[in-house]
mmCIF file of C-alpha atoms in Angstrom:
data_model
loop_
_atom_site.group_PDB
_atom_site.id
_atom_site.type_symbol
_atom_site.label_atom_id
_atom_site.label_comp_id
_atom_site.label_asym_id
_atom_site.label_seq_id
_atom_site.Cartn_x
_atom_site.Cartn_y
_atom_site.Cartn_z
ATOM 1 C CA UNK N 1 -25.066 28.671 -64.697
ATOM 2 C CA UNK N 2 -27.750 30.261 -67.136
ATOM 3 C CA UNK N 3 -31.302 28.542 -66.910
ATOM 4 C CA UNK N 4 -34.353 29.048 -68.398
ATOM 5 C CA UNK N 5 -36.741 29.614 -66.244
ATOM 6 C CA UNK N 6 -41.003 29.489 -66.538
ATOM 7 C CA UNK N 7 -43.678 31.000 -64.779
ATOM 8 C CA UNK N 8 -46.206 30.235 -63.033
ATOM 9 C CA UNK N 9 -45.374 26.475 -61.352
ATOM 10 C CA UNK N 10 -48.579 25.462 -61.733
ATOM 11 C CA UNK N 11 -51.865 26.979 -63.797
ATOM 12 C CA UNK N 12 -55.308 26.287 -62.827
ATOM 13 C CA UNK N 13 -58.362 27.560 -65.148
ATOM 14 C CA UNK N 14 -61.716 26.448 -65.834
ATOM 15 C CA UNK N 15 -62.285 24.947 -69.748
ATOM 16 C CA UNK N 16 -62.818 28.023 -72.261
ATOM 17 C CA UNK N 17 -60.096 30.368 -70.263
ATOM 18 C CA UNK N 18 -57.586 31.918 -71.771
ATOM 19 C CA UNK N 19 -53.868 31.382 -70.073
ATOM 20 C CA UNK N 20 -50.314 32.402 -70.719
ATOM 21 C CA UNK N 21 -47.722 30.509 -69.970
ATOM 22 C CA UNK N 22 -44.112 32.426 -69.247
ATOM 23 C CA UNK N 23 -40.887 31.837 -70.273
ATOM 24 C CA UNK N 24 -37.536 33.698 -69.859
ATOM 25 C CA UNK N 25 -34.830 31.741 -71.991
ATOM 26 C CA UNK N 26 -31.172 32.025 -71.312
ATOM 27 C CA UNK N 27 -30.145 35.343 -73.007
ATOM 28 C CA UNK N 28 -27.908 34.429 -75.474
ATOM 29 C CA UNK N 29 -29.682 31.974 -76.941
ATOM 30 C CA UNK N 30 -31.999 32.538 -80.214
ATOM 31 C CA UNK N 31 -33.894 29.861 -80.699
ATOM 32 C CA UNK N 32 -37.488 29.222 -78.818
ATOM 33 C CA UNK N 33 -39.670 26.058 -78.362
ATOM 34 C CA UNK N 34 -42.558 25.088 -76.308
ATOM 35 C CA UNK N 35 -43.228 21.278 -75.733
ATOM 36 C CA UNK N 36 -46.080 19.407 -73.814
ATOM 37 C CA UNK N 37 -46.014 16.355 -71.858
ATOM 38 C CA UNK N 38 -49.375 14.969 -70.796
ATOM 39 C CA UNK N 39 -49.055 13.036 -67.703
ATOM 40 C CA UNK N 40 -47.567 9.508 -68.231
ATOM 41 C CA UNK N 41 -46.707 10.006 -72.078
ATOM 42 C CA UNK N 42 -43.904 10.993 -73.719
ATOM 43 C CA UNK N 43 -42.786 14.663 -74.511
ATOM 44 C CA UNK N 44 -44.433 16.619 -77.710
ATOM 45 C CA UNK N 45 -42.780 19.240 -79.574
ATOM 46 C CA UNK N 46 -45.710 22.528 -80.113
ATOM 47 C CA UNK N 47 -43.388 25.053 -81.551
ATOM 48 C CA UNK N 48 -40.537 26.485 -82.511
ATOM 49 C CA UNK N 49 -39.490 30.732 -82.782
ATOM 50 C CA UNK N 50 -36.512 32.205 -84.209
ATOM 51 C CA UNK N 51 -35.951 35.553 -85.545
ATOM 52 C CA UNK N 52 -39.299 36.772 -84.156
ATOM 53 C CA UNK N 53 -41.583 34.484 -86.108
ATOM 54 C CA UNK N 54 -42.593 30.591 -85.803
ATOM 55 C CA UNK N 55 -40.345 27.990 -87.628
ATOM 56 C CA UNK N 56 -41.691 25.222 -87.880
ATOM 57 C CA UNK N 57 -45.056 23.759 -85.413
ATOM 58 C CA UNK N 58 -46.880 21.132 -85.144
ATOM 59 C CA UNK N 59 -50.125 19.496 -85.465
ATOM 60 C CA UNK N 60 -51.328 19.907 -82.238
ATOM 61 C CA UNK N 61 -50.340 24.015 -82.434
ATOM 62 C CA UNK N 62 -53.622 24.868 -83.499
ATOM 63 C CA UNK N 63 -55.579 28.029 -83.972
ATOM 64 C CA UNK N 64 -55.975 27.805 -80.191
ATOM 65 C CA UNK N 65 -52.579 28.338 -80.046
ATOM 66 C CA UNK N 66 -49.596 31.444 -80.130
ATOM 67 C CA UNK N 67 -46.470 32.303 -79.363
ATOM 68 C CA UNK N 68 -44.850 35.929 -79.048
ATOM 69 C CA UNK N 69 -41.806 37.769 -77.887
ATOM 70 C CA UNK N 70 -43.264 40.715 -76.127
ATOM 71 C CA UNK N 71 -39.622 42.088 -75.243
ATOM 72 C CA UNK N 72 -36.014 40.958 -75.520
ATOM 73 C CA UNK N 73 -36.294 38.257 -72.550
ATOM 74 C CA UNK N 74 -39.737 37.248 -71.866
ATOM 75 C CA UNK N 75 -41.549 34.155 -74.333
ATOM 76 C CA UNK N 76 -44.907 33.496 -74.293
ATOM 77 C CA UNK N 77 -47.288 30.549 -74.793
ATOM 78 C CA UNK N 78 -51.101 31.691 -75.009
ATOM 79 C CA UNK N 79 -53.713 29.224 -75.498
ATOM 80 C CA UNK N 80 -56.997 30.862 -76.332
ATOM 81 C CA UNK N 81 -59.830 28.870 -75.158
ATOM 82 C CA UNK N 82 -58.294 25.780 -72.708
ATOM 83 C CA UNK N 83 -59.851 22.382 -73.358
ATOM 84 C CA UNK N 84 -59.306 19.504 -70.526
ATOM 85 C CA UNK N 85 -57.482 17.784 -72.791
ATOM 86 C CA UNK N 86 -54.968 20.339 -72.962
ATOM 87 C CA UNK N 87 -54.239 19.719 -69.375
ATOM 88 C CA UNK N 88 -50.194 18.808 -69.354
ATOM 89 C CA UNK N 89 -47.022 19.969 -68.491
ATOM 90 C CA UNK N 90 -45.571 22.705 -70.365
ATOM 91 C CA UNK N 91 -41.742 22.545 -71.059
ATOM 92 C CA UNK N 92 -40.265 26.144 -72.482
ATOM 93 C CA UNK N 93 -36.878 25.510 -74.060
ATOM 94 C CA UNK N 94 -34.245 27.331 -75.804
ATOM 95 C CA UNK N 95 -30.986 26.950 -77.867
ATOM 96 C CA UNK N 96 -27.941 28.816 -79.469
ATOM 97 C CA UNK N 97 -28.389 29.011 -83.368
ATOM 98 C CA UNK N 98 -27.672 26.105 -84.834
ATOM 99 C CA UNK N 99 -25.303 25.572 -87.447
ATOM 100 C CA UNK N 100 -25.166 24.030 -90.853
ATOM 101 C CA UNK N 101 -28.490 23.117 -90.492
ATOM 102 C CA UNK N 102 -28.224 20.940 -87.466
ATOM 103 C CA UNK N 103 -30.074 21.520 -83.956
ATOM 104 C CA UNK N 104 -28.443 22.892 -80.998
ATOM 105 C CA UNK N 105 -28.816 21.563 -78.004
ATOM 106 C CA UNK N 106 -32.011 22.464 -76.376
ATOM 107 C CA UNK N 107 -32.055 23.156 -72.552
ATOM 108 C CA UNK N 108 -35.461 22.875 -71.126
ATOM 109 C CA UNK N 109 -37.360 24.997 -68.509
ATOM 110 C CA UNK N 110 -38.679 23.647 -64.593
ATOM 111 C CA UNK N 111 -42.348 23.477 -66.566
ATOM 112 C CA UNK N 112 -45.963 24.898 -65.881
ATOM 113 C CA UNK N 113 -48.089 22.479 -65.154
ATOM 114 C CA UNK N 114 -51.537 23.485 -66.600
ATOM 115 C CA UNK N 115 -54.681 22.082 -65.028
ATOM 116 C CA UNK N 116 -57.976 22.819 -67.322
ATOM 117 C CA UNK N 117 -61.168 21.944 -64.469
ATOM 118 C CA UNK H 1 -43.997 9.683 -89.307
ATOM 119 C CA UNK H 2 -40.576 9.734 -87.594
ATOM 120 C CA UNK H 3 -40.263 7.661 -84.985
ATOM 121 C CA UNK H 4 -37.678 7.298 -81.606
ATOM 122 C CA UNK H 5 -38.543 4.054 -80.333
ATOM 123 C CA UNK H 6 -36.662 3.178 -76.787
ATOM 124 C CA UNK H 7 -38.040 0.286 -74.495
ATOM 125 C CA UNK H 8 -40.082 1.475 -71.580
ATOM 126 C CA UNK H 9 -38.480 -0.646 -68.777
ATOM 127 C CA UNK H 10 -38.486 -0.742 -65.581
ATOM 128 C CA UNK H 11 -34.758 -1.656 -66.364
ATOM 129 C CA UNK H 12 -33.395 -2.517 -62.996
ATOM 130 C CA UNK H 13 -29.646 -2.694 -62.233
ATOM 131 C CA UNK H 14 -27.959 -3.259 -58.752
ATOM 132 C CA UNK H 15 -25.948 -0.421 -58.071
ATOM 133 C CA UNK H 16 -22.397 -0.038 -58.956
ATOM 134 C CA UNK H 17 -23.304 -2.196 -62.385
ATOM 135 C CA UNK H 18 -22.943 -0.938 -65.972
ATOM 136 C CA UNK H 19 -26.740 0.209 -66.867
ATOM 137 C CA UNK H 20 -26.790 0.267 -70.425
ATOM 138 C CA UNK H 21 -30.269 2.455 -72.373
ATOM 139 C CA UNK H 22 -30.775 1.740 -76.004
ATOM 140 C CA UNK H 23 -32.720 3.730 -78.958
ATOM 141 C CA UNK H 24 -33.738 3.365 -82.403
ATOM 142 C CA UNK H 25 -34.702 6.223 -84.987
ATOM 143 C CA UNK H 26 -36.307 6.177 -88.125
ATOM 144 C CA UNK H 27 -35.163 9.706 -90.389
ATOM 145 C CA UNK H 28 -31.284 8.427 -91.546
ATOM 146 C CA UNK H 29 -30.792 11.830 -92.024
ATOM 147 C CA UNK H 30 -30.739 12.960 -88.730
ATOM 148 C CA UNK H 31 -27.762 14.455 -87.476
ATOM 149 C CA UNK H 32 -27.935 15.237 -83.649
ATOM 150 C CA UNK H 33 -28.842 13.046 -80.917
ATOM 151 C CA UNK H 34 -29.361 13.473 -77.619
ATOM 152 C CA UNK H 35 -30.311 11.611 -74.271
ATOM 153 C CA UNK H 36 -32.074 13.688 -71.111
ATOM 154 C CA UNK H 37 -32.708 12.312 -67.801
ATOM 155 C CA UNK H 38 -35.834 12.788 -66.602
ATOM 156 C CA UNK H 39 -36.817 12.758 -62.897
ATOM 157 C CA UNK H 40 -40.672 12.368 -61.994
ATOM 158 C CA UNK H 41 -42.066 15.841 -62.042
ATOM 159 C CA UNK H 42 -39.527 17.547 -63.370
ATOM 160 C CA UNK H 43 -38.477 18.829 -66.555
ATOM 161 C CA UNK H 44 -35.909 16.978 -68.839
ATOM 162 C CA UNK H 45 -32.461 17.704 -67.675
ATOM 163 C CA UNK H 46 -29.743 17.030 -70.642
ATOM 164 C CA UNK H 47 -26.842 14.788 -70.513
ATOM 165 C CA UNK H 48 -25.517 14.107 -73.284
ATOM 166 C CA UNK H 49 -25.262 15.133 -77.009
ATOM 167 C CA UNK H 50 -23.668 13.317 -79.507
ATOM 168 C CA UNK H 51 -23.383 13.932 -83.527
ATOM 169 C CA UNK H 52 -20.968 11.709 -85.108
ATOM 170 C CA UNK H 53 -20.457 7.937 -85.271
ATOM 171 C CA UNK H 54 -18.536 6.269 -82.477
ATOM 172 C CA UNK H 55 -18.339 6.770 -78.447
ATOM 173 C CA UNK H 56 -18.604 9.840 -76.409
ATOM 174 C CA UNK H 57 -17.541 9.834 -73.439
ATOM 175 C CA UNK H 58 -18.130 12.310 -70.218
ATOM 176 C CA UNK H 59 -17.987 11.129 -66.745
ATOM 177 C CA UNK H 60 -19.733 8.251 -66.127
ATOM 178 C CA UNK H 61 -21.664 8.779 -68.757
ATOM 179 C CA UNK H 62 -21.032 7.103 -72.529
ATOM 180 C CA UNK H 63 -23.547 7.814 -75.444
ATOM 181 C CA UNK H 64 -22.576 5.205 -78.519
ATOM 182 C CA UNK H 65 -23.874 6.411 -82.090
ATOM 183 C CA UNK H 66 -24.190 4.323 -84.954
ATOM 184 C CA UNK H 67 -25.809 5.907 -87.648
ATOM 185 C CA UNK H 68 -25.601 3.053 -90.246
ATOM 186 C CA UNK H 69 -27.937 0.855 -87.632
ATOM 187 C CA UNK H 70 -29.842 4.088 -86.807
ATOM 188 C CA UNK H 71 -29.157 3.296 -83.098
ATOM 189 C CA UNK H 72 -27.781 5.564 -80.512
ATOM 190 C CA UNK H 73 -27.130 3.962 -76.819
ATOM 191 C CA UNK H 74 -25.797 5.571 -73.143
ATOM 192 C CA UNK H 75 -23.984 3.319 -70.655
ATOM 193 C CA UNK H 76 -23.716 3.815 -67.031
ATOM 194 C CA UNK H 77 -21.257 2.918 -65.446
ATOM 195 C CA UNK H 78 -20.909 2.704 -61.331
ATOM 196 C CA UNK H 79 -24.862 3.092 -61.318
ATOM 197 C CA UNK H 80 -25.881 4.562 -58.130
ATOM 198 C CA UNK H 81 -29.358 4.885 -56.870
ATOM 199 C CA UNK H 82 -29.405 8.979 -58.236
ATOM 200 C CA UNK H 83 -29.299 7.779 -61.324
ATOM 201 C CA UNK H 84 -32.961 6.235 -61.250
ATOM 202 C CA UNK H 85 -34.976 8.039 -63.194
ATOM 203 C CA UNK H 86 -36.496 8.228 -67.126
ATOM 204 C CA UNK H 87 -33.406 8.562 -69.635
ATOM 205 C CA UNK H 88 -35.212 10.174 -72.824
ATOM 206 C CA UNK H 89 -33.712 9.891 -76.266
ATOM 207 C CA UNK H 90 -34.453 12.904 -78.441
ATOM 208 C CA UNK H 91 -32.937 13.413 -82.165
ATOM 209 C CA UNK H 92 -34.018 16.114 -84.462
ATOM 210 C CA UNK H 93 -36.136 15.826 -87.050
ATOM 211 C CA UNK H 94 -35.650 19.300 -88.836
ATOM 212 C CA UNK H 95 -33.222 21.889 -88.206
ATOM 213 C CA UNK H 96 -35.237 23.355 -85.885
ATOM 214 C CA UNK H 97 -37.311 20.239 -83.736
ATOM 215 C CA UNK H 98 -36.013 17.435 -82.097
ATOM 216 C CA UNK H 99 -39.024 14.682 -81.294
ATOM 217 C CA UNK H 100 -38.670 12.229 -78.225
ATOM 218 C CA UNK H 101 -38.899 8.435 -77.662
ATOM 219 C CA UNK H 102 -40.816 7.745 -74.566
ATOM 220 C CA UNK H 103 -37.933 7.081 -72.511
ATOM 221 C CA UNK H 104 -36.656 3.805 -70.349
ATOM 222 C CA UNK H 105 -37.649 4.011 -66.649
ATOM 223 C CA UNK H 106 -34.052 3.288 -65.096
ATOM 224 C CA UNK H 107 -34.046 1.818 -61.650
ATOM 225 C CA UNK H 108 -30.196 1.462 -59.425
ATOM 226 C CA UNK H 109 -31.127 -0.919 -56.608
ATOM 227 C CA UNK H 110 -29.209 -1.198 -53.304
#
């Protein structure tokens, strides 16, 4: 069965460090979103990609903050200069194109967890 | 602000039992609902979807939409202890986000 799948496991960086996160969604699906989940609280949408450009993001997607498609399977998370507080767990997900305007079902990635020291 | 408000729990049901997860929304024009399972650590695994009014049934598994009450529910039934874990339910908020309630920690007990 197709999964999405995220690298690495687990991130470790000292506060002001760049990082990218990895994801590979499942290939025929078009639509890309990263989430967070900071330990013991609930999961927060970041972003979503379609079409090779951001649809819609939210508050916490700063400046610090990107997304790309470097190639035709690979999606990428960057956050510029880490901050402790951006220490979480990072959930990749993707989802077919949804239709009429209503969301597909998302299928979500094993997760990076991201440790800012 | 939309809001997916679910009851934290623990909700504890002996196993075998009907365990029954409930969840209120606030945008009445959402359209698609969904409920993940969640197991510590891991990522959120999906179970169900569910986009029109009435029951849906797969497996053990039964997701329950009412969109007049804004209320979408998933019964267990024949709980068994696998099926302890975080049940989050998700509904989308634009055509292209779907925002999370903070789930009900289930727990099947012997």
């Amino acid at each position: 069965e197709p999964e999405v799948t995220q690298t690495p496991s687990h991130q470790v960086t000292q506060m002001g460090q760049e990082v990218i996160l990895r994801c590979v969604p499942i290939s025929n699906h078009l639509y890309f979103y990263w989430y967070r989940q900071i330990l013991g609280q609930k999961v927060e949408f970041l972003v979503s990609f379609y079409n090779n450009e951001i649809s819609e993001k939210s508050e916490i997607f700063d400046d610090q903050f990107s997304v790309e498609r470097p190639d035709g399977s690979n999606f990428t998370l960057k956050i510029r200069s880490t901050k402790l507080e951006d220490s979480a767990m990072y959930f990749c997900a993707s989802s077919e194109a949804g239709a009429s305007g209503s969301t597909d079902t998302q299928y979500f990635g094993p997760g990076t967890r991201l440790t800012v020291l | 602000q939309k809001e997916v408000e679910q009851n934290s729990g623990p909700l504890s049901v002996p196993e075998g039992a009907i365990a029954s997860l409930n969840c209120t929304y606030s945008d009445r024009v959402s359209q698609s609902f969904f409920w993940y399972r969640q197991y510590s650590g891991k990522s959120p695994e999906l179970i169900m979807s569910i986009y029109s009014n009435g029951d849906k049934e797969d497996g053990r598994f039964t997701a329950q939409l009412n969109k007049a009450s804004q209320y979408v529910s998933l019964l267990i039934r024949d709980s068994q202890p696998s099926d302890s874990a975080t049940y989050l339910c998700a509904v989308d908020s634009s055509a292209s986000k779907i925002i999370f309630g903070s789930g009900t920690r289930l727990s099947i007990r012997p």
